CSV table of C-alpha atoms in Angstrom, one decimal:
chain,number,residue,atom,x,y,z
A,141,UNK,CA,122.3,39.8,28.2
A,142,UNK,CA,121.0,37.9,31.7
A,143,UNK,CA,117.6,36.3,32.7
A,144,UNK,CA,116.6,37.5,36.1
A,145,UNK,CA,113.7,35.8,38.2
A,146,UNK,CA,112.1,37.8,41.1
A,147,UNK,CA,109.9,36.3,43.7
A,148,UNK,CA,109.4,39.5,45.9
A,149,UNK,CA,108.6,42.9,45.8
A,150,UNK,CA,110.0,43.8,42.1
A,151,UNK,CA,107.3,41.9,41.3
A,152,UNK,CA,105.2,45.3,41.0
A,153,UNK,CA,105.7,46.4,38.1
A,154,UNK,CA,105.2,49.5,38.5
A,155,UNK,CA,108.3,49.3,41.4
A,156,UNK,CA,110.0,47.2,38.5
A,157,UNK,CA,110.1,49.8,36.0
A,158,UNK,CA,111.6,52.7,38.6
A,159,UNK,CA,114.4,50.3,39.6
A,160,UNK,CA,114.9,49.7,35.7
A,161,UNK,CA,114.2,53.0,34.3
A,162,UNK,CA,112.0,51.9,31.4
A,163,UNK,CA,108.8,50.6,30.6
A,164,UNK,CA,107.8,47.0,31.3
A,165,UNK,CA,105.9,46.7,27.9
A,166,UNK,CA,109.6,47.1,26.3
A,167,UNK,CA,111.0,43.7,28.3
A,168,UNK,CA,110.5,40.1,27.9
A,169,UNK,CA,109.1,39.0,30.5
A,170,UNK,CA,106.1,36.8,31.9
A,171,UNK,CA,105.2,34.5,34.9
A,172,UNK,CA,107.6,32.0,36.5
A,173,UNK,CA,107.8,30.0,39.2
A,174,UNK,CA,111.6,28.4,41.2
A,175,UNK,CA,111.1,24.8,42.4
A,176,UNK,CA,112.7,24.8,46.0
A,177,UNK,CA,112.3,28.0,47.8
A,178,UNK,CA,109.1,29.4,49.9
A,179,UNK,CA,108.3,32.8,50.0
A,180,UNK,CA,108.0,33.8,54.1
A,181,UNK,CA,107.0,37.0,55.8
A,182,UNK,CA,110.8,38.6,57.7
A,183,UNK,CA,110.0,40.0,61.2
A,184,UNK,CA,111.7,42.2,61.3
A,185,UNK,CA,110.0,44.3,58.3
A,186,UNK,CA,108.3,44.6,54.9
A,187,UNK,CA,109.8,42.1,52.7
A,188,UNK,CA,110.1,38.7,52.0
A,189,UNK,CA,112.2,36.2,52.8
A,190,UNK,CA,113.2,32.9,50.1
A,191,UNK,CA,114.4,29.5,52.5
A,192,UNK,CA,115.0,26.6,50.8
A,193,UNK,CA,112.4,24.2,51.1
A,194,UNK,CA,112.2,21.4,48.6
A,195,UNK,CA,108.8,20.3,48.8
A,196,UNK,CA,107.0,23.9,47.7
A,197,UNK,CA,108.2,26.4,45.2
A,198,UNK,CA,107.7,30.5,44.2
A,199,UNK,CA,106.0,31.9,42.2
A,200,UNK,CA,107.3,35.0,40.3
A,201,UNK,CA,107.9,36.3,37.1
A,202,UNK,CA,111.1,36.0,34.9
A,203,UNK,CA,112.7,38.9,32.3
A,204,UNK,CA,114.5,38.1,29.8
A,205,UNK,CA,117.4,40.1,27.7
A,206,UNK,CA,118.6,42.4,30.4
A,207,UNK,CA,120.8,44.5,29.6
A,208,UNK,CA,124.2,46.1,31.6
A,209,UNK,CA,122.6,49.3,32.4
A,210,UNK,CA,119.5,47.2,33.4
A,211,UNK,CA,122.1,44.9,35.5
A,212,UNK,CA,123.9,47.4,36.8
A,213,UNK,CA,120.2,49.4,38.4
A,214,UNK,CA,119.5,46.0,39.2
A,215,UNK,CA,123.2,45.5,41.5
A,216,UNK,CA,121.9,48.8,42.6
A,217,UNK,CA,119.0,49.0,44.5
A,218,UNK,CA,119.7,45.9,45.4
A,219,UNK,CA,122.7,46.2,47.3
A,220,UNK,CA,121.3,48.5,50.1
A,221,UNK,CA,119.2,45.8,50.8
A,222,UNK,CA,122.2,42.7,51.1
A,223,UNK,CA,121.3,40.6,48.2
A,224,UNK,CA,123.8,38.1,45.9
A,225,UNK,CA,122.6,37.2,42.1
A,226,UNK,CA,122.6,33.1,41.6
A,227,UNK,CA,122.1,31.0,39.6
A,228,UNK,CA,119.4,28.7,39.4
A,229,UNK,CA,116.5,26.6,36.6
A,230,UNK,CA,113.4,27.5,36.9
A,231,UNK,CA,110.4,24.3,36.4
A,232,UNK,CA,110.5,25.1,32.8
A,233,UNK,CA,114.2,24.5,32.8
A,234,UNK,CA,115.2,28.3,31.6
A,235,UNK,CA,118.2,28.3,33.4
A,236,UNK,CA,118.5,32.3,35.0
A,237,UNK,CA,119.5,34.2,37.7
A,238,UNK,CA,117.8,35.6,41.4
A,239,UNK,CA,118.7,37.8,43.8
A,240,UNK,CA,119.1,35.8,47.3
A,241,UNK,CA,119.6,37.4,50.6
A,242,UNK,CA,123.4,37.0,52.1
A,243,UNK,CA,121.9,36.7,55.5
A,244,UNK,CA,119.0,34.2,57.5
A,245,UNK,CA,116.1,36.6,59.0
A,246,UNK,CA,113.5,35.3,61.3
A,247,UNK,CA,110.3,35.0,59.6
A,248,UNK,CA,106.0,35.1,61.0
A,249,UNK,CA,104.2,32.8,57.8
A,250,UNK,CA,103.5,33.1,54.7
A,251,UNK,CA,104.5,36.8,52.2
A,252,UNK,CA,101.1,37.3,50.1
A,253,UNK,CA,102.8,40.0,47.5
A,254,UNK,CA,98.4,40.6,47.3
A,255,UNK,CA,98.8,42.4,50.7
A,256,UNK,CA,101.9,43.3,50.3
A,257,UNK,CA,101.0,46.3,47.3
A,258,UNK,CA,98.2,47.1,49.0
A,259,UNK,CA,99.7,48.2,51.5
A,260,UNK,CA,103.4,49.1,51.0
A,261,UNK,CA,103.3,49.4,46.9
A,262,UNK,CA,103.0,52.7,47.0
A,263,UNK,CA,105.3,53.6,48.8
A,264,UNK,CA,108.0,51.3,48.1
A,265,UNK,CA,107.9,52.8,44.7
A,266,UNK,CA,108.2,56.2,46.0
A,267,UNK,CA,110.8,55.2,47.5
A,268,UNK,CA,112.6,53.8,45.0
A,269,UNK,CA,112.3,56.5,42.8
A,270,UNK,CA,114.9,58.4,45.8
A,271,UNK,CA,117.3,55.6,45.2
A,272,UNK,CA,117.5,55.4,41.9
A,273,UNK,CA,117.8,59.1,41.2
A,274,UNK,CA,121.0,58.5,43.3
A,275,UNK,CA,122.8,56.1,41.1
A,276,UNK,CA,125.7,58.0,40.5
A,277,UNK,CA,125.8,60.3,43.6
A,278,UNK,CA,125.9,58.7,45.9
A,279,UNK,CA,126.7,54.9,46.5
A,280,UNK,CA,124.5,51.6,47.7
A,281,UNK,CA,126.9,51.7,51.3
A,282,UNK,CA,125.5,55.6,51.7
A,283,UNK,CA,121.9,55.1,51.0
A,284,UNK,CA,121.4,51.8,53.6
A,285,UNK,CA,122.2,53.8,56.7
A,286,UNK,CA,119.8,56.6,55.6
A,287,UNK,CA,116.9,54.5,53.6
A,288,UNK,CA,114.7,54.4,56.3
A,289,UNK,CA,115.0,58.1,56.6
A,290,UNK,CA,113.6,57.7,52.5
A,291,UNK,CA,111.2,55.6,53.3
A,292,UNK,CA,110.0,57.8,56.0
A,293,UNK,CA,109.7,60.4,53.1
A,294,UNK,CA,108.0,58.2,50.7
A,295,UNK,CA,105.4,57.3,52.9
A,296,UNK,CA,104.2,61.1,53.5
A,297,UNK,CA,104.0,61.3,49.9
A,298,UNK,CA,101.0,58.5,50.7
A,299,UNK,CA,99.6,60.2,53.3
A,300,UNK,CA,99.9,63.0,51.3
A,301,UNK,CA,97.6,62.2,48.8
A,302,UNK,CA,94.4,61.7,51.5
A,303,UNK,CA,94.8,65.6,52.6
A,304,UNK,CA,91.8,67.1,53.8
A,305,UNK,CA,93.1,70.9,52.8
A,306,UNK,CA,93.0,72.5,49.5
A,307,UNK,CA,89.0,73.2,48.8
A,308,UNK,CA,88.3,76.6,46.3
A,309,UNK,CA,92.1,76.7,45.4
A,310,UNK,CA,93.2,76.7,41.8
A,311,UNK,CA,94.3,73.1,40.7
A,312,UNK,CA,96.8,74.6,37.9
A,313,UNK,CA,99.2,73.2,35.6
A,314,UNK,CA,103.0,72.7,37.3
A,315,UNK,CA,105.6,71.9,34.6
A,316,UNK,CA,109.1,70.4,37.1
A,317,UNK,CA,111.8,71.6,34.5
A,318,UNK,CA,114.5,70.7,36.8
A,319,UNK,CA,115.2,68.7,39.4
A,320,UNK,CA,117.7,68.1,41.8
A,321,UNK,CA,118.4,66.3,45.1
A,322,UNK,CA,121.9,68.0,46.5
A,323,UNK,CA,121.5,66.9,49.7
A,324,UNK,CA,119.7,63.6,52.0
A,325,UNK,CA,120.5,62.4,53.9
A,326,UNK,CA,118.5,62.6,58.1
A,327,UNK,CA,116.3,65.2,55.4
A,328,UNK,CA,116.9,66.1,51.9
A,329,UNK,CA,117.0,69.3,50.2
A,330,UNK,CA,116.0,69.7,46.2
A,331,UNK,CA,116.7,72.3,43.9
A,332,UNK,CA,113.6,73.1,41.1
A,333,UNK,CA,113.3,74.6,38.7
A,334,UNK,CA,109.8,74.9,37.3
A,335,UNK,CA,106.7,77.4,35.7
A,336,UNK,CA,103.5,77.6,37.1
A,337,UNK,CA,99.8,78.2,36.1
A,338,UNK,CA,99.1,82.0,36.8
A,339,UNK,CA,95.7,83.5,38.3
A,340,UNK,CA,95.5,85.0,34.5
A,341,UNK,CA,95.8,82.0,33.5
A,342,UNK,CA,99.3,81.8,31.4
A,343,UNK,CA,102.8,80.3,32.5
A,344,UNK,CA,104.7,82.2,34.9
A,345,UNK,CA,108.1,82.8,34.4
A,346,UNK,CA,110.6,80.9,34.8
A,347,UNK,CA,111.9,80.2,38.7
A,348,UNK,CA,114.3,78.7,40.5
A,349,UNK,CA,113.5,77.5,43.7
A,350,UNK,CA,114.7,75.2,46.9
A,351,UNK,CA,112.2,73.1,49.8
A,352,UNK,CA,113.6,71.2,52.3
A,353,UNK,CA,112.4,67.6,52.7
A,354,UNK,CA,111.2,65.4,55.6
A,355,UNK,CA,109.0,63.4,56.9
A,356,UNK,CA,105.1,64.1,58.3
A,357,UNK,CA,105.0,64.4,62.2
A,358,UNK,CA,102.3,63.9,64.4
A,359,UNK,CA,101.9,66.5,67.4
A,360,UNK,CA,99.5,66.3,70.1
A,361,UNK,CA,99.0,68.7,73.5
A,362,UNK,CA,98.0,66.2,76.4
A,363,UNK,CA,95.4,67.1,78.9
A,364,UNK,CA,93.7,66.3,81.8
A,365,UNK,CA,90.0,67.7,81.7
A,366,UNK,CA,89.3,66.6,85.0
A,367,UNK,CA,92.4,68.0,86.1
A,368,UNK,CA,92.5,70.6,83.8
A,369,UNK,CA,96.0,70.7,83.1
A,370,UNK,CA,98.2,69.8,80.4
A,371,UNK,CA,102.1,68.1,80.0
A,372,UNK,CA,104.5,70.0,77.9
A,373,UNK,CA,108.1,68.8,77.2
A,374,UNK,CA,111.4,70.9,76.6
A,375,UNK,CA,114.2,69.6,74.9
A,376,UNK,CA,117.2,71.2,73.2
A,377,UNK,CA,116.1,72.1,69.2
A,378,UNK,CA,118.0,72.5,65.7
A,379,UNK,CA,115.7,75.1,64.5
A,380,UNK,CA,116.6,77.6,67.2
A,381,UNK,CA,120.6,76.8,67.0
A,382,UNK,CA,120.4,77.4,63.1
A,383,UNK,CA,118.7,80.8,63.8
A,384,UNK,CA,121.3,81.9,66.9
A,385,UNK,CA,118.6,82.1,69.3
A,386,UNK,CA,119.8,82.2,72.9
A,387,UNK,CA,116.6,79.7,73.8
A,388,UNK,CA,117.9,76.8,72.3
A,389,UNK,CA,115.9,74.9,75.2
A,390,UNK,CA,112.2,74.9,74.0
A,391,UNK,CA,108.4,73.6,75.8
A,392,UNK,CA,106.7,72.3,73.2
A,393,UNK,CA,103.3,69.5,72.7
A,394,UNK,CA,104.5,66.1,72.2
A,395,UNK,CA,106.0,65.4,69.3
A,396,UNK,CA,107.1,63.0,66.5
A,397,UNK,CA,108.1,62.0,63.0
A,398,UNK,CA,105.6,59.1,61.6
A,399,UNK,CA,107.4,56.3,60.8
A,400,UNK,CA,106.2,54.1,57.5
A,401,UNK,CA,103.0,52.7,57.9
A,402,UNK,CA,101.7,54.0,60.5
A,403,UNK,CA,98.4,56.1,60.8
A,404,UNK,CA,99.6,59.4,63.1
A,405,UNK,CA,97.1,58.4,65.3
A,406,UNK,CA,99.6,55.5,66.0
A,407,UNK,CA,102.7,58.4,66.2
A,408,UNK,CA,100.5,60.2,68.5
A,409,UNK,CA,100.3,57.4,70.9
A,410,UNK,CA,103.8,55.8,70.5
A,411,UNK,CA,105.5,59.5,71.2
A,412,UNK,CA,103.1,60.2,74.4
A,413,UNK,CA,104.7,57.6,75.7
A,414,UNK,CA,107.9,57.9,74.4
A,415,UNK,CA,108.5,61.4,75.2
A,416,UNK,CA,106.2,61.3,78.9
A,417,UNK,CA,105.1,57.8,79.1
A,418,UNK,CA,101.5,58.7,78.3
A,419,UNK,CA,98.8,56.4,77.5
A,420,UNK,CA,95.6,58.9,75.8
A,421,UNK,CA,92.4,57.9,75.6
A,422,UNK,CA,91.2,60.3,73.6
A,423,UNK,CA,92.8,61.9,70.3
A,424,UNK,CA,90.9,65.1,69.8
A,425,UNK,CA,92.0,65.7,66.2
A,426,UNK,CA,92.6,69.2,66.2
A,427,UNK,CA,94.8,69.8,61.8
A,428,UNK,CA,96.2,69.2,60.1
A,429,UNK,CA,98.7,71.7,58.6
A,430,UNK,CA,101.7,73.0,56.9
A,431,UNK,CA,104.1,74.4,59.2
A,432,UNK,CA,106.0,76.9,55.9
A,433,UNK,CA,104.7,76.1,52.5
A,434,UNK,CA,106.4,78.0,50.9
A,435,UNK,CA,110.2,76.2,51.8
A,436,UNK,CA,109.5,73.2,53.6
A,437,UNK,CA,107.5,70.2,53.5
A,438,UNK,CA,106.6,69.8,56.7
A,439,UNK,CA,103.3,68.4,57.4
A,440,UNK,CA,101.9,68.5,61.0
A,441,UNK,CA,98.5,66.4,62.1
A,442,UNK,CA,97.1,68.3,65.6
A,443,UNK,CA,95.4,66.4,68.2
A,444,UNK,CA,94.5,67.5,71.7
A,445,UNK,CA,95.4,64.2,73.9
A,446,UNK,CA,92.9,63.2,77.2
A,447,UNK,CA,94.7,61.5,79.3
A,448,UNK,CA,95.6,61.2,83.2
A,449,UNK,CA,97.9,64.0,84.6
A,450,UNK,CA,98.3,63.6,88.2
A,451,UNK,CA,101.6,65.0,90.2
A,452,UNK,CA,104.0,62.4,89.5
A,453,UNK,CA,103.5,62.4,85.7
A,454,UNK,CA,106.3,64.6,84.7
A,455,UNK,CA,109.6,63.3,84.2
A,456,UNK,CA,113.1,63.0,82.6
A,457,UNK,CA,112.0,61.1,78.8
A,458,UNK,CA,112.6,60.4,75.7
A,459,UNK,CA,113.9,57.5,73.6
A,460,UNK,CA,117.7,57.0,74.4
A,461,UNK,CA,118.4,55.0,71.6
A,462,UNK,CA,117.2,58.4,69.7
A,463,UNK,CA,119.4,60.7,71.2
A,464,UNK,CA,116.7,62.2,72.3
A,465,UNK,CA,116.4,63.9,76.4
A,466,UNK,CA,113.1,65.6,77.4
A,467,UNK,CA,111.9,66.7,80.9
A,468,UNK,CA,108.5,67.6,81.0
A,469,UNK,CA,106.0,70.0,82.6
A,470,UNK,CA,102.8,70.1,84.4
A,471,UNK,CA,100.8,73.2,83.6
A,472,UNK,CA,97.6,74.4,84.6
A,473,UNK,CA,95.8,75.6,80.7
A,474,UNK,CA,95.3,79.1,82.6
A,475,UNK,CA,99.0,79.3,82.7
A,476,UNK,CA,99.5,78.0,79.3
A,477,UNK,CA,96.4,80.1,77.5
A,478,UNK,CA,98.3,82.8,79.9
A,479,UNK,CA,101.9,82.7,78.3
A,480,UNK,CA,100.4,82.3,74.5
A,481,UNK,CA,98.3,85.6,74.9
A,482,UNK,CA,102.1,86.7,76.5
A,483,UNK,CA,103.1,85.6,73.2
A,484,UNK,CA,106.0,83.7,75.3
A,485,UNK,CA,104.8,80.7,73.8
A,486,UNK,CA,107.4,80.7,70.3
A,487,UNK,CA,106.2,76.7,69.4
A,488,UNK,CA,103.2,77.7,66.9
A,489,UNK,CA,101.5,74.2,67.1
A,490,UNK,CA,101.2,75.0,70.9
A,491,UNK,CA,99.9,78.0,70.2
A,492,UNK,CA,97.4,76.7,68.3
A,493,UNK,CA,96.4,73.7,70.1
A,494,UNK,CA,96.0,76.2,73.5
A,495,UNK,CA,93.8,78.2,71.2
A,496,UNK,CA,92.0,75.4,70.1
A,497,UNK,CA,92.3,74.1,73.1
A,498,UNK,CA,90.6,77.5,74.5
A,499,UNK,CA,87.5,76.9,72.4
A,500,UNK,CA,87.1,73.2,73.6
A,501,UNK,CA,87.9,73.3,76.2
A,502,UNK,CA,84.8,73.1,78.2
A,503,UNK,CA,83.3,70.6,76.1
A,504,UNK,CA,85.6,68.6,77.1
A,505,UNK,CA,85.9,69.2,81.1
A,506,UNK,CA,81.8,67.9,80.6
């Protein structure tokens, strides 16, 4: 049996319960203090960094009588963060072990566990669920490179809790009988066995389904109301490749996946700069929608971004480190609307945003 001290994110009890796979009420735990350390905030991300400091002490929790299974689960979770277990002595004199980082991080002041829980707690719990579900199927070395995508999927679960849709729909019972993730990488796929409440009031037959799991995206159509023109971006897309469509380069609005901690509005601004060198002086919210709710978690936050689009605004752009190669095009709004009317916009958000802009164009130009 082991005794461990936790100074950082595992002080968040819901996260600790996910990692250990059992309730905190079953644990022998309590507050504790580790002398000789100060807990600082990492400059590169929302996590704590313990720094040796003889004049300071770190508050945390101590958990006793941890089994070999508990330790295996903790080691699996912490391995992806490059931490080692080391023996320490608490202020109380109790000897225990603590996870300390192998590398040195740049820091930016004290780490605040309360602020971390408020902003990152829910996302971290969701991310830990996906990580721990892969124990036995993937190694920590396999999980580490896709952890940013795991966090992004978890952040989408956080954003899902504040959706505006659902009025007058059934809020019925859903029984998830089995949920497995046979594929997890940049995207993921879940196999789900379920039953759900029917409109007649009973339960459906057992259904076997699959869902494509990704993270939320912000999509923005750049529009210059003075010049009455829009900017579209062109790039190669995997959807047409998978469908064996002969048209592999697609015209679409500016778009990008929402990074953990970002608002969709912040993503829209970031992607406007990365893909086309644009700055939006105002974002008009258009809507929120699933791309294909019967098969995928794709959820779009749609905007029209008001900006200046002079004649030299179009060019080649994209984030090279993300493998993006993007060509932008300036078009009059009338030409884009004509494309939509002729059913030549194969991109659903572009079609929707074009018709929304047709409805609100007079107001925006005024």
